[in-house]
Each structure stands twice: as C-alpha cells, then as structure tokens.
GROMACS .gro file of C-alpha atoms in nm:
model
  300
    1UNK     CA    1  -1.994   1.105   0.658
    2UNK     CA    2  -1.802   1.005   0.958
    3UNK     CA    3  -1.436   1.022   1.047
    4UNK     CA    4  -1.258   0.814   1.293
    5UNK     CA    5  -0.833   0.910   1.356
    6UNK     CA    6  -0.589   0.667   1.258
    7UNK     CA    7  -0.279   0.666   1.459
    8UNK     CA    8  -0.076   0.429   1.237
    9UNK     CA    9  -0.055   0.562   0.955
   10UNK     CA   10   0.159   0.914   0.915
   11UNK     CA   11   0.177   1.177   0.651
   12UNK     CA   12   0.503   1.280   0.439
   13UNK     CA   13   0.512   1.606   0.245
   14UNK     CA   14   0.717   1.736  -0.099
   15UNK     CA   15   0.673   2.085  -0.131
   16UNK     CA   16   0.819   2.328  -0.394
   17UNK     CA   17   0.870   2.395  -0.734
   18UNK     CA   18   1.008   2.055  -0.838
   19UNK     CA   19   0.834   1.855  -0.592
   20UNK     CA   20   0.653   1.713  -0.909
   21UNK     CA   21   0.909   1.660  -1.126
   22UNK     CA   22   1.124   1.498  -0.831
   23UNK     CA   23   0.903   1.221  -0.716
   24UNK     CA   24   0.828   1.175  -1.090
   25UNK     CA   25   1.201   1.038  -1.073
   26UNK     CA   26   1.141   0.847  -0.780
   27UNK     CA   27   0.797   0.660  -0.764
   28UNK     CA   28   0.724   0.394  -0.949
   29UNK     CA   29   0.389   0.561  -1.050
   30UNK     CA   30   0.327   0.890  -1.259
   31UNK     CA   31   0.313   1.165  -1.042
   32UNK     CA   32   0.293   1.415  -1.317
   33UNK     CA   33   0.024   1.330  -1.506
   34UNK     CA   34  -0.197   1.286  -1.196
   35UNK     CA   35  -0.481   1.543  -1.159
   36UNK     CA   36  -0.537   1.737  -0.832
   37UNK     CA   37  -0.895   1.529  -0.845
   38UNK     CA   38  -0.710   1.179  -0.839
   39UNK     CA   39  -0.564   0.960  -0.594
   40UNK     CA   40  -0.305   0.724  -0.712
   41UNK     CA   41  -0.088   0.484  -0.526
   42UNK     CA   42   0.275   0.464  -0.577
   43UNK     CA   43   0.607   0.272  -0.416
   44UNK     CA   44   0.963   0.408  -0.352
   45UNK     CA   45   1.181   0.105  -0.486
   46UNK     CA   46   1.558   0.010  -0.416
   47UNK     CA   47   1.819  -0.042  -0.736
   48UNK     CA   48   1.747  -0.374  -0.719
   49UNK     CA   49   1.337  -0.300  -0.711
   50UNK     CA   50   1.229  -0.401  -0.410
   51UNK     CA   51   1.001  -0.177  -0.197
   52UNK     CA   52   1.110   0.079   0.055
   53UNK     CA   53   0.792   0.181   0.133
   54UNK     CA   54   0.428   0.237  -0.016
   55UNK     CA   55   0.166   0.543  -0.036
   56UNK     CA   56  -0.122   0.718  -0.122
   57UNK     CA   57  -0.021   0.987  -0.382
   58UNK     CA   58  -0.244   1.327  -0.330
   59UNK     CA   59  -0.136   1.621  -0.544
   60UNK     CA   60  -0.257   1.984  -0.400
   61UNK     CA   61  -0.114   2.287  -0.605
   62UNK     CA   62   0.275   2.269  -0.557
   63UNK     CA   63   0.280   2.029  -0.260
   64UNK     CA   64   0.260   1.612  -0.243
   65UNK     CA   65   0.146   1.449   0.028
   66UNK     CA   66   0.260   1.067   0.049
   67UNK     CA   67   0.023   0.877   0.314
   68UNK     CA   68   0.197   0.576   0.454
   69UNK     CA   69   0.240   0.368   0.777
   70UNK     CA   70   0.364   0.574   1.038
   71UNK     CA   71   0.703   0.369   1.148
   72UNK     CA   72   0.802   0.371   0.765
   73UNK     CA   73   0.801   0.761   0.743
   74UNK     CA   74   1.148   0.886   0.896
   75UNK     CA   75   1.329   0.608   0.679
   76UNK     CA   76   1.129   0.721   0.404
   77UNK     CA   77   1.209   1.087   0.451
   78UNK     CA   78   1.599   1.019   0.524
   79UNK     CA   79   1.609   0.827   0.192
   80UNK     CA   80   1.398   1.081  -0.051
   81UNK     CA   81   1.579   1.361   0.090
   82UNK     CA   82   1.904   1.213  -0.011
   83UNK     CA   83   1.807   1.233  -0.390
   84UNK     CA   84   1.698   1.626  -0.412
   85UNK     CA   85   1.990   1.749  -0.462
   86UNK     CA   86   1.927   2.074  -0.657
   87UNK     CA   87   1.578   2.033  -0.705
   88UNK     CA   88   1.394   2.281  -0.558
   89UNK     CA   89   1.186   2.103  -0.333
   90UNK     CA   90   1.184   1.952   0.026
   91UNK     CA   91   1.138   1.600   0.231
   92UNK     CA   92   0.948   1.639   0.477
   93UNK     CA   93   0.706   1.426   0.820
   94UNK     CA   94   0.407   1.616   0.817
   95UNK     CA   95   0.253   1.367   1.023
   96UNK     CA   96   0.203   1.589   1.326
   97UNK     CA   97   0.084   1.905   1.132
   98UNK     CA   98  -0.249   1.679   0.964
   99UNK     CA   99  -0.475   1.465   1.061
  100UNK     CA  100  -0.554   1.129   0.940
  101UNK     CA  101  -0.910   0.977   0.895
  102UNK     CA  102  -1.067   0.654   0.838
  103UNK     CA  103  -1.396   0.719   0.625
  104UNK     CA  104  -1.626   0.455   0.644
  105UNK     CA  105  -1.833   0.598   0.346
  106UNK     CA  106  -1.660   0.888   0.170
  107UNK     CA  107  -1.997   0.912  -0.049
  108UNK     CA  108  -2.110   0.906  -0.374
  109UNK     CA  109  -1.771   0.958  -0.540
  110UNK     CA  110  -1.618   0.780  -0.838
  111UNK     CA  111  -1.327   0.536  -0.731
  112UNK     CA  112  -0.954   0.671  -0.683
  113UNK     CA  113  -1.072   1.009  -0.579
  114UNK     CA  114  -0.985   1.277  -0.453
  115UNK     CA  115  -1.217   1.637  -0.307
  116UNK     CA  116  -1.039   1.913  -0.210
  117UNK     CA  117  -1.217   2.200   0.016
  118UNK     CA  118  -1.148   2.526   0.069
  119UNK     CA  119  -0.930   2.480   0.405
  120UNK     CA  120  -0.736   2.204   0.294
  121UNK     CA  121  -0.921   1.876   0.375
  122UNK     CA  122  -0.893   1.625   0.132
  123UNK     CA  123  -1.123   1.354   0.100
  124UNK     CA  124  -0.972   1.063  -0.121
  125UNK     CA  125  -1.230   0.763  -0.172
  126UNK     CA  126  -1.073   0.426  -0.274
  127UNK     CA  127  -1.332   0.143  -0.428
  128UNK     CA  128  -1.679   0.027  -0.376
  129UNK     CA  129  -1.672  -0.228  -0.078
  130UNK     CA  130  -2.023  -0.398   0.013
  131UNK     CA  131  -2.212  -0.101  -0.078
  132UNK     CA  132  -2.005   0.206   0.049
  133UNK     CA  133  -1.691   0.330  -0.053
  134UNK     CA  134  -1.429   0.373   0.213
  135UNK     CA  135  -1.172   0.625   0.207
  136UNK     CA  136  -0.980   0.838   0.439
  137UNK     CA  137  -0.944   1.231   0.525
  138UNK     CA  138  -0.608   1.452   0.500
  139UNK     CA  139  -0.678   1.721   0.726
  140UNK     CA  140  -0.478   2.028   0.806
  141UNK     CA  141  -0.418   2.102   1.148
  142UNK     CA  142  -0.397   1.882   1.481
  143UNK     CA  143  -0.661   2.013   1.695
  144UNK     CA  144  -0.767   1.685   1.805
  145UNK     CA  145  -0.560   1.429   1.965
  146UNK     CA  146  -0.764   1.168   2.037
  147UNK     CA  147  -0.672   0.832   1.750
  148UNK     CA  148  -0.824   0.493   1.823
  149UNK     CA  149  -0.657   0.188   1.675
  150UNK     CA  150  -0.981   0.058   1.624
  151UNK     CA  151  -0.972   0.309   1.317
  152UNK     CA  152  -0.675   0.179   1.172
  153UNK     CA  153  -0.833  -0.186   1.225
  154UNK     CA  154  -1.135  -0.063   0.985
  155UNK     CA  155  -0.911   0.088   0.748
  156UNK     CA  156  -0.672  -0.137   0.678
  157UNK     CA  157  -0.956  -0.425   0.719
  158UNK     CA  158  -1.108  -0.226   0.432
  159UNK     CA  159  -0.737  -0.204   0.232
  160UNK     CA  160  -0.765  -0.593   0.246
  161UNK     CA  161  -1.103  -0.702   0.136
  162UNK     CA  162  -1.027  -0.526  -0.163
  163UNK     CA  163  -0.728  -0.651  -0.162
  164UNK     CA  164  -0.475  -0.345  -0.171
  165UNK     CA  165  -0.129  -0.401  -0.017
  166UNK     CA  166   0.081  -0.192   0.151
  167UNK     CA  167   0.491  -0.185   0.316
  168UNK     CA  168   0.522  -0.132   0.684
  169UNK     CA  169   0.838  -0.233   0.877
  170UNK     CA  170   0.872  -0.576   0.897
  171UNK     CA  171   0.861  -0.559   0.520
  172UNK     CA  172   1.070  -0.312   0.392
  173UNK     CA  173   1.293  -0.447   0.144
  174UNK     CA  174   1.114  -0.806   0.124
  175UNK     CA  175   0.864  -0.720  -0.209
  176UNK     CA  176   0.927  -0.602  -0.577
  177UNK     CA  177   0.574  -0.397  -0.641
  178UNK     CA  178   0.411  -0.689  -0.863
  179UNK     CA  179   0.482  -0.987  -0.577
  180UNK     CA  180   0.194  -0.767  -0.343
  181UNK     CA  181  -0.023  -0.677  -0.669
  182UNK     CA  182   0.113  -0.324  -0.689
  183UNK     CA  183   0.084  -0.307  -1.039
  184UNK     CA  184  -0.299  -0.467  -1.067
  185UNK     CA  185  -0.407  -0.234  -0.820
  186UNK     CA  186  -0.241   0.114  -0.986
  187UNK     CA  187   0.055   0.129  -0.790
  188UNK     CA  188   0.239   0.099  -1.116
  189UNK     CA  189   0.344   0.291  -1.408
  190UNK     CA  190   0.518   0.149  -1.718
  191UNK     CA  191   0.497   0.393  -1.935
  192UNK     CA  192   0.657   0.690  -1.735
  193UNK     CA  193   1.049   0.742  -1.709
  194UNK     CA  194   1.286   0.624  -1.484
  195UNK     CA  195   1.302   0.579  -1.099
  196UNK     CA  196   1.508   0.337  -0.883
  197UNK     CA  197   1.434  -0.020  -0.953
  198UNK     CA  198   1.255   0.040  -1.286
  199UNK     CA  199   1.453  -0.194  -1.490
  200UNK     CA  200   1.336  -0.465  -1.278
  201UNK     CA  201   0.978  -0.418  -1.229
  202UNK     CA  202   0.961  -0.358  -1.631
  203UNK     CA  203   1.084  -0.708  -1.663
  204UNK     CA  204   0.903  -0.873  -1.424
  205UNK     CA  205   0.592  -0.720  -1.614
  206UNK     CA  206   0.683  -0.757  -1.952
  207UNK     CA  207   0.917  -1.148  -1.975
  208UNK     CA  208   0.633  -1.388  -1.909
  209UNK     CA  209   0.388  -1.420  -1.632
  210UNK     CA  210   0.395  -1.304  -1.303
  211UNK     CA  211   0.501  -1.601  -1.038
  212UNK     CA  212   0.381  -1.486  -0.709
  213UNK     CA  213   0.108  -1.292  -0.600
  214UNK     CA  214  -0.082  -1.168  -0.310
  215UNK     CA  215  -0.402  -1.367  -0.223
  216UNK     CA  216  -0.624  -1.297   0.045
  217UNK     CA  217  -0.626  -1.521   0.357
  218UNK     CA  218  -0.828  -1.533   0.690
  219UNK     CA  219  -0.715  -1.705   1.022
  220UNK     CA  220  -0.892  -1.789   1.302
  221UNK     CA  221  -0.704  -1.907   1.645
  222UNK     CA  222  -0.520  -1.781   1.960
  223UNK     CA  223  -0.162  -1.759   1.799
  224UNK     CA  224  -0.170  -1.389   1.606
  225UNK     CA  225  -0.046  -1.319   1.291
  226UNK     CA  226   0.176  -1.011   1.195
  227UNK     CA  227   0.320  -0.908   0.880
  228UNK     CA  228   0.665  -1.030   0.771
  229UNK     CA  229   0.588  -1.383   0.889
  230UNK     CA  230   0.706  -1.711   0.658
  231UNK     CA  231   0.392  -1.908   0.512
  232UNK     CA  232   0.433  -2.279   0.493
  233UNK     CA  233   0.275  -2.493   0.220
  234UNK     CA  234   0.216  -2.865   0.356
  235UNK     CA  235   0.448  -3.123   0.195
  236UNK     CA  236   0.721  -2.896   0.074
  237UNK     CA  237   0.874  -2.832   0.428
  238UNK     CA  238   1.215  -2.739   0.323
  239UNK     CA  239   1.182  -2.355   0.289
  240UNK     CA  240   0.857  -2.138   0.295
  241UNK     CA  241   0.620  -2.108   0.024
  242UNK     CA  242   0.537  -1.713   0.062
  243UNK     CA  243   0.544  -1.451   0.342
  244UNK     CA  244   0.276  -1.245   0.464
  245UNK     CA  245   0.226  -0.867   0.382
  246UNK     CA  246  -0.017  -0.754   0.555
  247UNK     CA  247  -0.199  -0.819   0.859
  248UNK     CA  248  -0.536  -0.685   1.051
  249UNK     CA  249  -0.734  -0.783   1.344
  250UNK     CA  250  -1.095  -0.692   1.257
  251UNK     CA  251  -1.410  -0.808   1.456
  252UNK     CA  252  -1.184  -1.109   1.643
  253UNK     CA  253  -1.064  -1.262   1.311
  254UNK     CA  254  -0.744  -1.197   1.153
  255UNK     CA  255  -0.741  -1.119   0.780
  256UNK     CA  256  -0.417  -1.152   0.548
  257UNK     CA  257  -0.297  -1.080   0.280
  258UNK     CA  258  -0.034  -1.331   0.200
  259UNK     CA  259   0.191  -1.350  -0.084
  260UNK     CA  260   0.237  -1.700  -0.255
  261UNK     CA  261   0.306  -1.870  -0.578
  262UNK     CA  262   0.042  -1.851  -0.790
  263UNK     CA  263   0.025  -2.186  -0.916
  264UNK     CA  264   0.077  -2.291  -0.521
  265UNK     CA  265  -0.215  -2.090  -0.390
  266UNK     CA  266  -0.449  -2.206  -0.637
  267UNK     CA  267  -0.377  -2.539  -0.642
  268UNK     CA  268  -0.670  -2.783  -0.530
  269UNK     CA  269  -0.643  -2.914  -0.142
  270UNK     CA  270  -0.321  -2.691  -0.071
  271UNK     CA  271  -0.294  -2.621   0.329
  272UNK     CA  272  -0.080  -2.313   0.402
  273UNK     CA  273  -0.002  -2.246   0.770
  274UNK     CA  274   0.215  -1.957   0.986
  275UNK     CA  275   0.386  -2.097   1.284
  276UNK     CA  276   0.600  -1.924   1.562
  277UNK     CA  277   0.713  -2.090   1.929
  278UNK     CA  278   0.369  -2.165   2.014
  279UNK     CA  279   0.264  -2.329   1.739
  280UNK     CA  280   0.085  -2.331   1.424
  281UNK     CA  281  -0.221  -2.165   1.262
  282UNK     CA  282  -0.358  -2.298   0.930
  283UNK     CA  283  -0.490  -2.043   0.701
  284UNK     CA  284  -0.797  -2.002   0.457
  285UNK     CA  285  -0.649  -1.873   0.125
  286UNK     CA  286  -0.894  -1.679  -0.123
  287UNK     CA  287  -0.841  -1.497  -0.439
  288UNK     CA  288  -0.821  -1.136  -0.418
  289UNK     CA  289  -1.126  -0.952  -0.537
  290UNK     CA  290  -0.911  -0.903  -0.913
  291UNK     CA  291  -0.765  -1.150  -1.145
  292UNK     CA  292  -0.411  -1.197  -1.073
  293UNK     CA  293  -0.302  -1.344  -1.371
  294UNK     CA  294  -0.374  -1.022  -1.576
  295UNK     CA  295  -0.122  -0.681  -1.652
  296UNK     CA  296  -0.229  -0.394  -1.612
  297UNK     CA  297  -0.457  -0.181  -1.340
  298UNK     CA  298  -0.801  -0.301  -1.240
  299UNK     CA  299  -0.886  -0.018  -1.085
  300UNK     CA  300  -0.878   0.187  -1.407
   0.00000   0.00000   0.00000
C-alpha cells in the first residue's frame, strides 16, 4: 500500500471534552453516533444552508479531525471557533502537525472506513473504484516535506469518478449540501438535531424532489476549467444553467463535476459549455455513478 502527499488538502482539529458534542451542533452529519472505525463526511452550513466548507469526519478518542481543502481551513477555523463558547473544546489547523496521503489502494477494507494504528495513522478507505479502493492517510508528525500535486490530481480524480463533491474557495457559500449530492453520498444527516442551516436542507429533502444535482462531466481542450465557473446550456442564453464544483486535471483531460438541473442535464441532445475571454469549451455530461433522483445515502 502506497502513499503519495497531498499538498492541497489541510487538516483541522477539535479536541476536548465536548469536541463531540460541539460539532454535533454544527455539522450537518452525526458526529456522535459515528464509531472510531468509520469515516463519514459532513458540511459546515450558513443560516441560510449553504456550505462553508466540506470534510472528512475521523473520530480518534476525544479529538476530531476534519480533512478539507487547504485554502478553506483558516476561514473554517475562524468561524467554528466563534461558536464554542463554553464548550470545552478547541478550533484548531493541524495541517502542519500531520501528514496527508493519497492511497491508491487502502486494501481490502469495507467502504467508509476507517484503521487506526498504534502511533496514530489513520487509514480511511472511501469506495470501490475499478477494482481498488482509494483512500487517504492521516498521519501524525511532519517528517517529510516533500507533496506532489500530482497526488492531489489522483485523489481528487478518484473523489470524482465516484462522484463525491467537495467546497474549496471559489465555492464557499455558492451550494446548499443536496445541489453537490451531499446528502446521496452521506454527507447528510436528517435525523440528528440542529446545526446552522438545518431548516433548509430538511426542506429541500423532505417538500418534493430535488431540482439540481451534480453530474459528472469531462472536457477536453486548451481553455482549463476551474471550479466556481458558470455552465451554459445552448438555447437558454440568458443566465447560466449550473456552475461547476469541482475540477481536476488527471492524465491531460479535465474531469468535472458540474452541478445542473436535473431535468436539464438529462435531457436528450442538451450541449452544456464553460466559457471565459478565450473562448468556449463544450462539455460531456454523465450521470454520477448513483441515482440522483433518490433520498437518502448510497453509500450505506
């Protein structure tokens, strides 16, 4: 089992007696109920539900780790911090006291995993993907320094084929959980208590269907594609159909994931494009590996 550093993606930390019970109030998943074995996924949410930021949720005796993109995490921190008040608990960037690891194959593990070792390491394995199951490492101590982007490429080229979304800067703010399949993919709890925005992603959930989605896209062309950027649907050139989430160079293609209105995305024909100052590049819009139009996890 090989491990390659990722050097865009950081590492936030909740330590104490109530760091449990606090991000239980915050998250919109259930942080209590999650074993030291699992790995869950979970988003901090404004009043009005839309996502701050996004993480992987690892629980270790009294500390949480939160693993999220790296240029979300001092936002992140500023904003948790303000809510502790007198729980007995603290905020914190751990980023520079662990390491972070891309694991190709994190082995014969069940899905949503997480192995804990006797210095610390955590290995947390996500889903089966072509015949492996990728994953990453949370490693104590920064003995090495040595990242490679090309890392990061493979892991977040693995968080898109099976189609698992995630908030970095350009899209703080722009997402309620269920618009980038939070809640399909376990990001999403609805029957814990309270946290900031919960009124709105309960009623997005439970009042009719869901309108928008993430769908998988590929593009292939000299203009490149980063996250935050307006999607265009062909023939309805007033405003922009969707928006893309996330973004990955992988193997000299680009791969998307792109959030759209469902009955737009799947509709016969439909050409959806990104275009900046140099021009325009059409994309190639796919399902995710999941069907969107159901509630609840599929990655129970």
């Amino acid at each position: 089992m090989s491990a390659q550093l990722l050097s865009r993606w950081g590492v936030i930390g909740v330590d104490g007696d109530d760091a449990v019970t606090f991000l239980q109030s915050q998250l919109s998943n259930d942080v209590a109920g999650m074993a030291e074995s699992q790995l869950r996924m979970a988003g901090l949410c404004t009043a009005k539900g839309r996502l701050l930021g996004s993480f992987f949720v690892l629980r270790h005796g009294k500390q949480v780790f939160l693993v999220c993109r790296q240029e979300t995490v001092t936002a992140l921190v500023k904003r948790l911090s303000m809510f502790v008040l007198r729980s007995k608990c603290k905020v914190r960037d751990c980023t520079a006291d662990y390491q972070l690891a891309f694991v190709p194959d994190s082995g014969p593990t069940s899905p949503m995993r997480v192995q804990w070792d006797e210095q610390g390491t955590a290995t947390a394995s996500l889903r089966a993907l072509n015949g492996s199951t990728p994953g990453f490492q949370l490693v104590v101590g920064n003995g090495q320094t040595e990242q490679s982007s090309a890392a990061d490429d493979q892991f977040e080229f693995a968080l898109q084929q099976l189609g698992i979304a995630y908030v970095s800067q350009p899209t703080v703010e722009m997402f309620i959980p269920q618009a980038i399949n939070f809640d399909l993919v376990g990001g999403v709890s609805f029957s814990k208590g309270c946290y900031p925005g919960q009124e709105i992603v309960a009623r997005s959930h439970y009042l009719g269907k869901v309108k928008r989605r993430v769908f998988q896209a590929t593009a292939t062309g000299s203009l490149t594609v980063t996250a935050g950027q307006d999607v265009w649907l062909a023939g309805k050139e007033n405003e922009p159909a969707g928006a893309v989430a996330t973004a990955v160079n992988f193997n000299g293609q680009q791969y998307l994931l792109v959030e759209l209105p469902v009955d737009d995305a799947e509709q016969s024909g439909a050409i959806f494009t990104v275009k900046n100052d140099a021009g325009a590049i059409a994309l190639n819009v796919q399902p995710p590996p999941y069907d969107v139009h159901q509630k609840g996890s599929v990655f129970e």
